[in-house]
Amino acid sequence: MRLLFLVLLFLQCSFANVLSAKDAFKLDILANEQALILKFNIAKDHFLYHNQLKIKLNDKDLTALINYPQGEIKQEQKVYFHLLELALSNLMLDDYVENDSKLSIWYQGCSNDGFCYAPQKREFRIFKEGQIYKTSPYETMQSEEEQIAFSLKNENLALILLSFFGYGLLLSLTPCTLPMIPILSSLIIAKGGTKPSKKQGFLLSLIYVFFMSLAYALAGILASFLGASIQALLQQTWLLVGFSLLFVFFAFVCFSGFNFELPKSLQSLIQHKTSKTKGVLGIALMGFLSALIVGPCVAAPLAGALLYLADSGSFLLGGLALFTLSFGMGVPLLFVGLGFGFLKPGFWMQRIQIFFGFVMLVMALWILSRIIPSNLIMLAYGILGVFFVVFMGLFERACNGIQKVKKAFLILILAYSLMLFLQGIFSINSSLNFNQKEVERQTLSFKTLQNLTQIKEIIEKEEKVLLYFTASWCEYCKILDAKVFSDERIIAKFANYEKIKIDVSENSPLQLEIMKEFNVFAPPVLIFFDKGERRDKITGYITSDELLKRGL
């Protein structure tokens, strides 16, 4: 632990001089009675490219009308070091400034160390007061993750890590992290036996959370290199199937210790495999994999972290921040470990382990639900529920009040399981004669595109455009499709939009290129454009009522 901290601290210090684009090329606008002065303060060992400068006032390109200083030649290109001042004369502005005019400035630069920044764009409102033209930042609605990323840029390391720890606590309240609780609980029982102490439970939880945090840190570091969502890359079908089989394996481990009559060969295999993962290795492996695959939802704090490190270039700081975020997200899991210290051993512990065995099977189905039709998953849940109540003693005699209450709950679970089973059967039968056209009339109709050039052309051509990034494995996308986009109010509000759906299920190079272009790390994401300009961006799930307040 101490060695890891020293290595990270050393590497962080090594890369601490990497500046963000706004710090490397600080742009100020000064005004006097003769002109507006665009003043670029260029950081030491950085430079701006002359041919990447572009200035527009509304729709008028002023780039060729400006007098430029001599500059220097670097690699056969004209560049500017230290300071660049460009004057927009009042005589020029008088010809083009109208009410609510917009001044747009494009620029790009690099550092002498070989690090180049993405093209930058700044926008300002320009207006006249007396004889002087003044400017103010052009207000565009920032997405939630962009606000988070912006708030981090001027903070020191301690405040950044503290902020991400707070974001992690918020993430721990989202539904996506809840599956980790039964996973960890079953592992503690499996590793600690029927008498896990408070200290043992806490240490196992700490190992789980630590390696889960390492996985998030690794995802953040890799994201700075790849420019795309690490979690999205890990939503491949073969990985989902493999991980669901791993949950089935853990379920068999829970069952096999209590006379669950498996074939002798399978029992021998389970005992052989589990004997190899005694100690911390199995917990560490599950913590690492759980972070990467079981927690695929990208809420605004995590998306903001990825956007921050992608923009700043400080990938090691981003890795530390994501580690802290994940550790904050794991705080409830540490309390789970402490809770096991209060458990008293007894016969009921056998039922607890059987319970967690079924939880593991539920988790396997939950993972497969991203690639298997929902009606089949519903049918499987119903069948699993029936087996659960039988194994938990539904047909055993109730001798006291507590057992009667337990039996009552089991009867309710049985009723719900039968309902799921019947709904699954009904859904399968209904789907055979389903009229797809009727559904299309009741939901938002999107045009599916996978060509970045076509998407850009539509954004420039159409007055209002809505981009919807989705994927077949995206949980919240399914809810958006089923509940939000079928809302009559939503259909009416976005009726005059050009609606484009971008499916990123396969994470192909073409899809990753589109995601990188629009700063999308993982679905669902909604981006709104008005006359070619981006006005709003929504990351993650949003309700119908909230969506009605957004957009244009």
XYZ file of C-alpha atoms in Angstrom, residues 12-542:
531
model
C 1.849 12.556 -10.426
C 4.647 15.006 -9.684
C 6.331 14.044 -12.948
C 3.273 15.025 -14.945
C 2.110 17.947 -12.801
C 3.272 20.466 -15.454
C 0.687 19.391 -18.031
C -1.646 22.372 -18.419
C -5.235 22.474 -19.554
C -5.950 24.228 -22.846
C -7.458 27.259 -21.090
C -4.398 27.610 -18.833
C -1.947 27.139 -21.712
C -3.676 29.739 -23.914
C -5.428 32.320 -21.723
C -7.684 34.564 -23.777
C -8.696 38.032 -22.561
C -10.629 40.678 -24.480
C -9.735 44.329 -23.842
C -11.732 47.296 -25.114
C -10.944 50.924 -25.937
C -12.438 53.607 -28.174
C -10.522 52.373 -31.233
C -10.779 48.596 -31.125
C -11.370 45.322 -29.318
C -8.087 43.609 -28.480
C -7.967 39.797 -28.398
C -5.073 39.031 -26.047
C -3.678 35.487 -25.896
C -1.279 34.894 -22.985
C 0.609 31.797 -24.140
C 2.270 29.707 -21.424
C 5.989 29.051 -21.433
C 7.080 26.337 -23.908
C 3.694 26.504 -25.669
C 2.681 28.025 -29.004
C -0.382 28.769 -31.158
C -0.698 27.881 -34.854
C -1.431 30.781 -37.197
C -3.420 28.635 -39.628
C -5.699 27.401 -36.826
C -6.884 30.886 -35.881
C -10.385 31.727 -37.058
C -12.615 34.629 -36.019
C -16.264 35.068 -36.974
C -18.802 37.745 -36.067
C -22.230 36.183 -36.477
C -21.938 34.624 -39.957
C -19.178 36.951 -41.206
C -15.642 35.511 -41.295
C -13.207 38.219 -40.140
C -10.082 36.047 -40.182
C -8.617 37.523 -43.371
C -9.445 41.105 -42.362
C -7.158 41.173 -39.302
C -3.520 42.275 -39.197
C -1.287 39.585 -37.660
C 2.193 39.940 -36.129
C 5.180 38.338 -37.806
C 5.361 35.248 -35.597
C 7.960 32.499 -35.903
C 8.430 29.467 -38.125
C 8.315 26.054 -36.444
C 8.250 22.852 -38.493
C 7.450 24.927 -41.613
C 4.393 26.506 -39.974
C 3.829 30.018 -38.647
C 3.343 29.989 -34.866
C 3.123 32.462 -31.970
C 4.940 32.283 -28.622
C 4.433 34.164 -25.331
C 1.896 36.835 -26.371
C -0.465 37.349 -29.295
C -2.628 40.473 -29.654
C -5.198 40.860 -32.432
C -7.152 44.060 -32.975
C -10.740 44.269 -34.217
C -11.196 47.919 -35.136
C -14.400 49.713 -34.266
C -14.794 50.661 -37.935
C -14.862 46.975 -38.822
C -17.249 46.121 -36.001
C -19.624 48.945 -36.947
C -20.302 47.186 -40.248
C -21.234 43.822 -38.757
C -22.386 44.163 -35.147
C -26.137 43.817 -34.709
C -28.359 43.349 -31.706
C -27.305 40.235 -29.759
C -24.245 39.580 -31.932
C -21.941 36.649 -31.304
C -18.159 36.670 -31.601
C -16.665 33.192 -32.173
C -12.916 32.474 -31.861
C -11.193 29.219 -32.832
C -7.567 28.380 -32.012
C -5.228 25.434 -31.482
C -1.738 25.013 -30.085
C 0.883 22.601 -28.782
C 3.685 22.406 -26.237
C 7.363 22.004 -27.027
C 7.229 18.650 -25.236
C 5.158 17.238 -28.104
C 1.748 17.470 -26.441
C -0.903 18.997 -28.731
C -4.297 20.259 -27.624
C -7.623 19.691 -29.327
C -9.020 22.660 -31.284
C -10.607 25.195 -28.930
C -13.629 27.435 -29.448
C -14.657 30.462 -27.358
C -17.834 32.474 -27.833
C -18.751 35.953 -26.593
C -21.708 38.290 -26.851
C -20.649 41.641 -28.284
C -22.496 44.931 -27.776
C -21.787 48.651 -27.858
C -21.926 51.021 -24.877
C -21.297 54.594 -25.987
C -18.219 54.546 -28.191
C -16.803 51.289 -26.798
C -17.599 47.717 -27.780
C -17.845 45.320 -24.845
C -18.110 41.547 -24.571
C -19.477 38.959 -22.166
C -19.254 35.147 -22.244
C -21.845 33.661 -24.570
C -24.118 31.650 -22.273
C -24.797 28.106 -23.409
C -26.363 25.596 -21.074
C -23.685 23.314 -19.686
C -24.382 19.665 -19.147
C -24.175 18.365 -15.605
C -20.868 16.562 -16.132
C -19.339 19.654 -17.792
C -20.256 21.765 -14.750
C -18.532 19.211 -12.530
C -15.458 19.138 -14.768
C -15.296 22.944 -14.834
C -15.577 23.199 -11.052
C -12.498 20.969 -10.673
C -10.116 22.917 -12.876
C -9.164 25.609 -10.342
C -9.005 23.389 -7.258
C -5.906 21.930 -5.605
C -5.261 18.216 -5.266
C -6.759 17.871 -1.783
C -10.001 19.609 -2.756
C -10.250 17.587 -5.956
C -9.893 14.286 -4.105
C -12.343 15.425 -1.425
C -14.849 16.414 -4.121
C -14.572 13.051 -5.823
C -14.990 11.262 -2.505
C -18.262 13.158 -2.087
C -19.324 12.246 -5.611
C -18.583 8.616 -4.756
C -20.912 8.791 -1.760
C -23.626 10.106 -4.074
C -22.973 7.289 -6.546
C -23.352 4.761 -3.726
C -27.021 5.769 -3.556
C -27.724 4.894 -7.196
C -29.350 1.558 -8.132
C -26.304 0.518 -10.154
C -24.194 0.001 -7.027
C -26.778 -2.005 -5.102
C -25.857 -5.362 -6.729
C -22.399 -5.118 -5.157
C -23.874 -5.479 -1.661
C -25.193 -9.055 -2.092
C -22.060 -9.952 -4.066
C -19.814 -8.866 -1.200
C -22.104 -10.384 1.426
C -22.037 -13.803 -0.203
C -18.263 -13.643 -0.614
C -17.787 -12.820 3.072
C -19.863 -15.839 4.069
C -18.089 -18.036 1.508
C -14.608 -16.938 2.612
C -15.248 -16.397 6.293
C -17.302 -19.529 6.942
C -20.331 -19.582 9.178
C -18.602 -17.522 11.907
C -17.072 -14.429 10.276
C -15.839 -11.968 12.909
C -16.335 -8.234 12.723
C -12.623 -7.721 11.988
C -12.583 -10.400 9.297
C -15.706 -9.044 7.624
C -14.306 -5.505 7.576
C -10.928 -6.590 6.172
C -12.583 -8.608 3.413
C -14.795 -5.608 2.579
C -11.758 -3.310 2.558
C -9.939 -5.603 0.121
C -13.028 -5.723 -2.114
C -13.428 -1.920 -2.105
C -9.713 -1.297 -2.593
C -9.483 -3.439 -5.728
C -12.777 -2.035 -6.996
C -11.196 1.420 -6.638
C -8.079 0.257 -8.478
C -10.301 -0.824 -11.362
C -11.899 2.617 -11.573
C -8.487 4.288 -11.367
C -7.267 2.108 -14.228
C -10.394 2.966 -16.229
C -9.716 6.667 -15.710
C -6.072 6.423 -16.756
C -6.917 4.403 -19.868
C -9.744 6.802 -20.735
C -7.225 9.639 -21.037
C -5.368 7.634 -23.694
C -8.300 6.102 -25.540
C -10.754 9.007 -25.299
C -13.737 6.659 -24.846
C -15.605 4.915 -22.084
C -13.685 2.004 -20.546
C -16.844 0.575 -19.072
C -18.581 0.747 -22.428
C -15.714 -1.197 -23.989
C -16.279 -3.955 -21.447
C -19.953 -4.456 -22.322
C -19.171 -7.080 -24.951
C -21.461 -10.105 -25.195
C -18.781 -12.706 -24.450
C -17.734 -10.822 -21.310
C -21.319 -10.535 -20.097
C -21.931 -14.248 -20.645
C -18.648 -15.150 -18.952
C -19.349 -12.997 -15.943
C -22.889 -14.356 -15.578
C -21.406 -17.874 -15.582
C -19.077 -16.735 -12.812
C -22.121 -15.780 -10.741
C -23.639 -19.191 -11.426
C -20.409 -20.733 -10.195
C -20.602 -18.744 -6.939
C -24.230 -19.817 -6.544
C -23.176 -23.467 -6.778
C -20.488 -22.794 -4.169
C -23.173 -21.507 -1.792
C -25.489 -24.465 -2.475
C -22.871 -27.213 -2.430
C -21.961 -26.696 1.218
C -25.472 -27.617 2.360
C -26.255 -30.961 0.749
C -27.357 -29.477 -2.550
C -27.077 -32.668 -4.576
C -24.839 -31.727 -7.456
C -23.046 -34.356 -9.538
C -19.932 -35.639 -7.767
C -17.688 -34.492 -10.586
C -19.090 -30.942 -10.399
C -18.727 -30.918 -6.608
C -15.076 -31.942 -6.970
C -14.507 -29.216 -9.540
C -16.047 -26.559 -7.297
C -13.979 -27.663 -4.310
C -10.835 -27.622 -6.431
C -11.489 -24.132 -7.758
C -12.507 -22.591 -4.447
C -9.482 -24.028 -2.683
C -7.278 -22.019 -5.032
C -8.961 -18.722 -4.226
C -8.942 -18.917 -0.443
C -7.659 -15.768 1.215
C -7.790 -12.383 -0.468
C -7.325 -13.354 -4.126
C -10.956 -14.254 -4.795
C -12.254 -11.144 -3.020
C -9.765 -8.919 -4.855
C -10.660 -10.417 -8.237
C -14.397 -10.007 -7.668
C -13.942 -6.433 -6.470
C -11.958 -5.573 -9.590
C -14.385 -7.244 -12.014
C -17.486 -5.915 -10.252
C -16.363 -2.338 -10.791
C -15.778 -2.897 -14.495
C -18.807 -4.952 -15.470
C -21.509 -4.959 -12.782
C -21.474 -1.162 -12.455
C -21.957 0.020 -16.051
C -24.114 3.071 -15.353
C -22.332 6.347 -15.894
C -23.861 8.982 -13.660
C -22.886 12.634 -13.993
C -20.013 12.608 -11.426
C -18.230 9.748 -13.220
C -18.827 11.272 -16.647
C -17.524 14.567 -15.292
C -14.374 12.841 -14.053
C -13.710 11.302 -17.467
C -14.370 14.627 -19.191
C -12.061 16.394 -16.746
C -9.079 14.103 -17.232
C -9.621 13.933 -21.006
C -9.519 17.737 -21.185
C -6.755 18.395 -18.653
C -4.297 15.750 -19.869
C -3.343 14.966 -16.258
C -4.194 11.291 -16.509
C -2.508 10.358 -13.219
C -4.479 12.975 -11.333
C -7.577 11.615 -13.032
C -6.665 8.102 -11.911
C -6.249 9.234 -8.306
C -9.550 11.103 -8.486
C -11.415 8.049 -9.792
C -9.794 5.899 -7.128
C -11.101 8.286 -4.465
C -14.524 8.422 -6.101
C -14.797 4.636 -6.112
C -13.627 4.401 -2.513
C -16.376 6.832 -1.521
C -18.809 4.669 -3.455
C -17.603 1.669 -1.443
C -18.199 3.174 2.009
C -21.581 1.373 2.402
C -19.797 -1.879 1.519
C -17.424 -1.357 4.450
C -20.444 -1.126 6.750
C -21.698 -4.382 5.237
C -18.448 -5.997 6.338
C -18.772 -4.595 9.831
C -22.320 -5.875 10.076
C -21.214 -9.460 9.708
C -19.285 -9.163 12.958
C -22.588 -9.069 14.847
C -23.997 -12.254 13.312
C -24.449 -15.176 15.696
C -23.802 -18.642 14.254
C -26.686 -21.088 14.053
C -28.826 -23.229 11.779
C -30.358 -20.144 10.182
C -26.942 -19.379 8.635
C -27.510 -22.270 6.243
C -30.640 -20.570 4.962
C -28.721 -17.294 4.626
C -26.149 -18.963 2.413
C -28.881 -20.559 0.309
C -30.460 -17.116 0.059
C -27.213 -15.645 -1.284
C -26.912 -18.524 -3.683
C -30.198 -17.487 -5.253
C -29.058 -13.857 -5.200
C -26.070 -14.914 -7.304
C -28.433 -16.543 -9.812
C -30.550 -13.379 -9.891
C -27.400 -11.395 -10.634
C -26.544 -13.754 -13.484
C -29.980 -13.135 -15.000
C -29.651 -9.396 -14.439
C -26.397 -9.323 -16.434
C -27.876 -11.473 -19.211
C -30.892 -9.145 -19.426
C -28.721 -6.798 -21.506
C -28.464 -9.334 -24.328
C -31.578 -11.532 -23.838
C -35.178 -10.410 -24.553
C -36.966 -9.078 -21.486
C -39.876 -11.531 -21.757
C -37.491 -14.492 -21.467
C -35.747 -12.872 -18.491
C -39.122 -12.296 -16.819
C -39.998 -15.959 -17.353
C -36.665 -17.027 -15.844
C -37.173 -14.763 -12.817
C -40.550 -16.369 -12.206
C -39.140 -19.906 -12.333
C -36.232 -18.925 -10.084
C -38.649 -17.416 -7.565
C -40.591 -20.664 -7.296
C -37.404 -22.632 -6.590
C -36.384 -19.999 -4.049
C -39.488 -20.271 -1.856
C -39.262 -24.084 -1.939
C -35.610 -24.088 -0.821
C -36.338 -21.478 1.858
C -38.926 -23.752 3.503
C -42.335 -22.731 2.198
C -43.759 -26.210 2.736
C -42.141 -26.760 6.120
C -44.294 -26.643 9.228
C -44.386 -23.268 11.032
C -43.882 -23.843 14.769
C -43.816 -20.262 16.056
C -44.773 -16.721 15.175
C -41.496 -15.820 13.446
C -41.741 -18.855 11.165
C -45.350 -17.977 10.334
C -44.312 -14.438 9.349
C -41.520 -15.913 7.223
C -43.959 -18.260 5.525
C -46.291 -15.353 4.811
C -43.466 -13.492 3.052
C -42.600 -16.637 1.092
C -46.220 -16.912 -0.051
C -46.072 -13.306 -1.283
C -42.837 -14.062 -3.145
C -44.451 -17.155 -4.661
C -47.433 -15.113 -5.826
C -45.149 -12.495 -7.359
C -43.026 -15.189 -9.028
C -46.107 -16.791 -10.556
C -47.194 -13.370 -11.797
C -43.783 -12.841 -13.446
C -43.992 -16.308 -14.989
C -47.463 -15.645 -16.424
C -46.441 -12.186 -17.663
C -43.446 -13.727 -19.392
C -45.649 -16.333 -21.096
C -48.199 -13.685 -22.077
C -45.481 -11.367 -23.383
C -43.959 -14.111 -25.522
C -47.356 -14.973 -27.015
C -48.216 -11.325 -27.577
C -44.921 -10.596 -29.297
C -45.747 -13.159 -31.977
C -48.663 -11.006 -33.178
C -47.329 -7.625 -32.195
C -48.048 -4.697 -34.501
C -44.820 -2.713 -34.652
C -46.414 0.190 -36.482
C -48.711 0.836 -33.555
C -45.690 1.181 -31.275
C -43.962 3.563 -33.633
C -46.964 5.886 -33.525
C -46.773 5.940 -29.745
C -43.066 6.605 -29.274
C -40.483 9.092 -30.488
C -39.337 8.136 -33.957
C -35.554 8.307 -34.422
C -33.471 8.047 -37.557
C -30.567 5.641 -36.931
C -27.215 6.857 -38.300
C -23.622 5.636 -37.967
C -21.898 8.132 -40.272
C -20.251 11.103 -38.559
C -20.242 13.210 -41.719
C -23.980 12.750 -42.231
C -24.665 13.572 -38.586
C -22.668 16.811 -38.829
C -24.452 17.775 -42.043
C -27.852 17.307 -40.412
C -26.789 19.375 -37.383
C -25.702 22.223 -39.671
C -28.723 21.950 -41.950
C -31.658 21.412 -39.579
C -32.906 24.063 -37.172
C -33.387 21.749 -34.180
C -31.629 18.397 -33.740
C -31.711 15.787 -30.961
C -28.915 13.185 -30.769
C -29.657 10.084 -28.700
C -26.752 7.776 -27.830
C -27.979 4.319 -26.832
C -26.873 0.677 -26.662
C -28.506 -2.725 -26.376
C -26.748 -3.363 -23.033
C -27.714 0.018 -21.548
C -30.155 -0.418 -18.640
C -31.321 3.181 -18.481
C -31.704 3.356 -22.270
C -34.366 0.650 -22.032
C -36.241 2.667 -19.420
C -36.000 5.813 -21.550
C -37.372 3.953 -24.560
C -40.212 2.307 -22.641
C -41.338 5.093 -20.320
C -39.997 8.502 -21.294
C -40.071 8.415 -25.094
C -43.593 6.967 -25.056
C -44.907 9.894 -22.985
C -47.353 11.926 -25.086
C -45.960 15.185 -23.689
C -42.436 14.241 -24.785
C -43.667 13.207 -28.238
C -45.404 16.566 -28.645
C -42.466 18.630 -27.351
C -39.934 17.088 -29.716
C -42.224 16.653 -32.716
C -40.407 19.330 -34.741
C -36.919 18.029 -33.951
C -34.737 16.060 -36.330
C -34.144 13.055 -34.070
C -31.059 10.885 -34.615
C -30.309 7.654 -32.763
C -26.689 6.528 -32.507
C -26.325 2.904 -31.375
C -22.932 2.244 -29.775
C -23.595 -1.362 -28.703
C -20.628 -2.814 -30.596
C -18.081 -0.107 -29.713
C -16.730 -0.285 -33.241
C -14.030 2.207 -34.332
C -16.691 4.191 -36.200
C -18.942 4.352 -33.128
C -16.033 5.316 -30.877
C -15.127 8.097 -33.317
C -18.655 9.520 -33.047
C -18.587 9.266 -29.247
C -15.247 11.076 -29.133
C -16.518 13.821 -31.440
C -19.428 14.625 -29.107
C -17.608 13.943 -25.795
C -19.826 10.959 -24.982
C -18.383 8.397 -22.582
C -21.303 5.975 -22.318
C -25.044 5.935 -23.014
C -27.640 7.160 -22.470
C -26.818 10.690 -23.619
C -29.127 13.281 -25.155
C -27.601 16.284 -26.976
C -29.670 19.196 -28.293
C -28.638 21.475 -31.158
C -30.182 24.727 -32.365
C -29.079 26.121 -35.737
C -25.861 24.149 -35.603
C -24.938 25.149 -32.047
C -25.072 22.770 -29.087
C -27.446 24.085 -26.432
C -27.882 21.289 -23.892
C -26.553 17.863 -23.002
C -28.054 15.272 -20.662
C -26.010 12.321 -19.390
C -27.780 9.392 -17.764
C -31.434 8.712 -17.071
C -33.935 11.579 -16.905
